[in-house]
Amino acid sequence: MDRRRLLKGAAAVAATGVVLPTARAQAAAADTDFPTAEWLPATTSNFTPSSRPSSYPVNFVVVHVTQETFDDTIDIFQDSARQVSAHYVVRSADGHVAQCVRERNVGWHAGNWDYNTRSIGIEHEGWVDRPEYFTDVLYERSAALTASICDRYGIPKDRTHIIGHHEVPGATHSDPGPLWDWGRYIRLVNFT
C-alpha cells in the first residue's frame, strides 16, 4: 500500500514536470510585444530598463541591417561585453522575428541616446552590399512588425518616422544601405 502511494506520488511529480515546461514556453511567448515573435532576450547589461512610453515617448522605428547572421546577432545581444541590443531581429530566409528587448525598455541600437530613448530598433539579418538577404518574406514580416509598432504608439507610417540607422544624427553606420528598397518597405508598412 505504501509503495502504491509512493508510485502515485512519483507519477504526479513526473506529470507536473511535463506540464511546467509547456507553461513556461507559453509564458515566454506571452512576454513578446509582437504576438508572433520568439523571445530571445538580450542580456540585461545591454539595454536600459524603462517604462516607455510614460518615461519617454516612442516616435521612431529605426531600421538596421546586422552585418551578421541571425544567430550571431542574437549571440552578440546576449554577450554582456558587447554593450549593444535592438528590440527585434528579423531572419532573412523565413522572416522569423525574434524579440530581444521589451519595447518599454531602451535598446542600445542607434548610437544616439536621444534616439535610443524614442525609438524601437529592428535589425535585419544580412549585409548592406548583399541584396540577396533582402528577401520578400523579410520585407513582409518586418513591415508587419513595423506597422504593428506604429499602430501601438501612434507613429506616422512615413519616412520621417521610419528611418534608417544612417539617418540617426551622429550615426557612424551606413545601414540599411543603398540596396534597401524604402519605397517597397513603406508601401508594405502602410498596407499590412
XYZ file of C-alpha atoms in Angstrom:
192
model
C 0.000 0.000 0.000
C 2.767 2.495 0.877
C 4.610 1.544 -2.294
C 1.478 2.232 -4.361
C 1.127 5.703 -2.798
C 4.812 6.362 -3.417
C 4.441 5.423 -7.096
C 1.321 7.579 -7.452
C 3.192 10.497 -5.883
C 6.152 9.978 -8.227
C 3.794 9.871 -11.216
C 2.185 13.132 -10.102
C 5.596 14.794 -9.766
C 6.650 13.498 -13.186
C 3.415 14.753 -14.734
C 3.993 18.165 -13.150
C 7.478 18.238 -14.671
C 5.974 17.639 -18.105
C 3.347 20.355 -17.715
C 5.645 23.052 -16.320
C 7.959 23.378 -19.342
C 4.905 23.831 -21.587
C 3.543 26.511 -19.261
C 6.962 28.197 -19.239
C 7.128 28.110 -23.038
C 3.682 29.725 -23.247
C 4.694 32.357 -20.696
C 7.845 33.111 -22.699
C 5.764 33.578 -25.852
C 3.393 35.869 -23.964
C 6.371 38.039 -22.990
C 6.693 39.454 -26.505
C 5.187 42.738 -27.614
C 4.683 41.425 -31.157
C 2.470 38.306 -30.879
C 4.353 36.016 -33.284
C 7.859 36.954 -32.128
C 10.088 34.469 -30.358
C 11.510 35.727 -27.060
C 15.322 35.566 -27.260
C 16.324 38.107 -24.610
C 19.405 40.283 -24.723
C 21.468 40.271 -21.571
C 20.275 42.893 -19.082
C 23.671 44.636 -19.348
C 22.930 45.571 -22.976
C 19.825 47.761 -22.570
C 18.327 50.253 -20.126
C 15.222 49.273 -18.141
C 12.487 51.864 -18.559
C 8.732 52.369 -18.577
C 8.208 53.729 -22.073
C 6.093 55.370 -23.342
C 5.429 57.087 -19.993
C 9.150 57.727 -19.353
C 9.979 58.617 -22.990
C 7.661 58.946 -25.988
C 8.238 56.434 -28.788
C 8.380 58.418 -32.042
C 10.566 56.399 -34.424
C 11.300 52.975 -35.811
C 14.971 52.597 -36.740
C 15.759 50.074 -39.494
C 19.124 48.302 -39.275
C 20.991 45.604 -41.191
C 23.036 43.352 -38.928
C 26.198 42.778 -40.964
C 25.972 39.365 -39.284
C 23.875 36.229 -39.410
C 20.681 35.993 -37.376
C 22.243 33.575 -34.859
C 25.418 35.656 -34.480
C 23.307 38.777 -33.875
C 21.396 37.034 -31.074
C 24.729 35.893 -29.592
C 26.046 39.476 -29.698
C 22.963 40.793 -27.889
C 23.405 38.084 -25.245
C 27.095 38.939 -24.690
C 27.421 41.457 -21.849
C 30.781 42.664 -23.174
C 29.229 43.907 -26.449
C 27.050 46.715 -24.996
C 24.524 46.637 -27.860
C 20.982 45.452 -28.480
C 17.925 46.082 -30.599
C 14.333 45.288 -29.797
C 13.878 42.877 -32.722
C 15.833 40.791 -35.232
C 14.255 39.539 -38.482
C 15.728 36.451 -40.187
C 16.266 36.616 -43.951
C 15.324 33.088 -45.052
C 11.877 32.838 -43.468
C 11.073 36.232 -41.906
C 11.196 34.791 -38.392
C 11.040 37.599 -35.806
C 12.892 37.427 -32.502
C 12.303 39.966 -29.764
C 15.397 40.671 -27.686
C 14.377 43.745 -25.668
C 10.890 44.629 -24.439
C 9.560 47.759 -26.138
C 9.146 49.515 -22.778
C 12.944 49.307 -22.322
C 15.595 51.343 -24.135
C 17.604 49.302 -26.628
C 21.162 50.362 -27.407
C 20.978 50.313 -31.192
C 21.028 53.845 -32.631
C 24.346 55.152 -31.283
C 22.492 58.248 -30.062
C 20.945 58.253 -26.592
C 18.091 60.606 -27.542
C 17.091 58.390 -30.465
C 17.539 55.222 -28.406
C 15.056 56.541 -25.847
C 12.492 57.483 -28.518
C 12.701 54.548 -30.928
C 12.213 50.856 -31.481
C 15.157 49.215 -33.253
C 14.678 46.431 -35.806
C 17.735 44.544 -37.054
C 17.535 42.608 -40.335
C 19.818 39.670 -40.998
C 22.217 40.399 -43.830
C 24.830 42.712 -45.230
C 24.251 46.118 -46.806
C 26.024 45.082 -50.018
C 24.332 41.669 -50.404
C 20.754 42.234 -51.630
C 20.017 38.505 -51.691
C 19.438 38.820 -47.932
C 16.578 41.297 -48.536
C 14.045 38.577 -49.301
C 10.324 39.035 -49.926
C 9.486 37.373 -46.630
C 11.984 39.543 -44.723
C 10.377 42.716 -46.113
C 6.853 41.401 -45.470
C 7.402 40.253 -41.870
C 9.422 43.325 -40.987
C 6.755 45.601 -42.483
C 4.063 43.813 -40.442
C 6.175 44.318 -37.311
C 6.772 47.992 -38.103
C 3.069 48.569 -38.854
C 2.190 46.994 -35.503
C 4.689 49.208 -33.653
C 3.411 52.324 -35.440
C -0.183 51.421 -34.590
C 0.617 50.845 -30.898
C 2.472 54.145 -30.452
C 0.654 56.372 -32.961
C 3.789 56.739 -35.105
C 3.086 58.001 -38.635
C 3.929 55.362 -41.239
C 6.251 57.562 -43.261
C 9.949 58.091 -43.961
C 10.146 60.888 -41.415
C 9.362 58.432 -38.613
C 10.604 55.120 -40.054
C 14.272 55.798 -40.598
C 17.500 54.024 -41.389
C 20.321 53.771 -38.891
C 22.389 56.031 -41.150
C 19.782 58.799 -40.663
C 20.220 58.984 -36.890
C 22.144 62.182 -36.025
C 25.792 61.343 -35.402
C 25.475 57.874 -36.934
C 28.683 56.135 -37.918
C 26.844 53.325 -39.732
C 25.562 53.135 -43.302
C 22.770 50.603 -42.795
C 20.369 49.645 -44.111
C 22.352 50.795 -47.140
C 21.528 51.887 -50.694
C 20.113 48.485 -51.696
C 17.303 48.617 -49.108
C 14.067 49.271 -51.028
C 12.467 52.066 -48.997
C 9.581 52.607 -51.420
C 8.587 48.959 -51.234
C 9.039 48.832 -47.477
C 6.900 51.888 -46.714
C 4.179 50.610 -49.082
C 4.152 47.275 -47.227
C 4.031 49.031 -43.833
C 1.018 51.040 -44.964
C -0.869 48.107 -46.494
C -0.198 45.495 -43.835
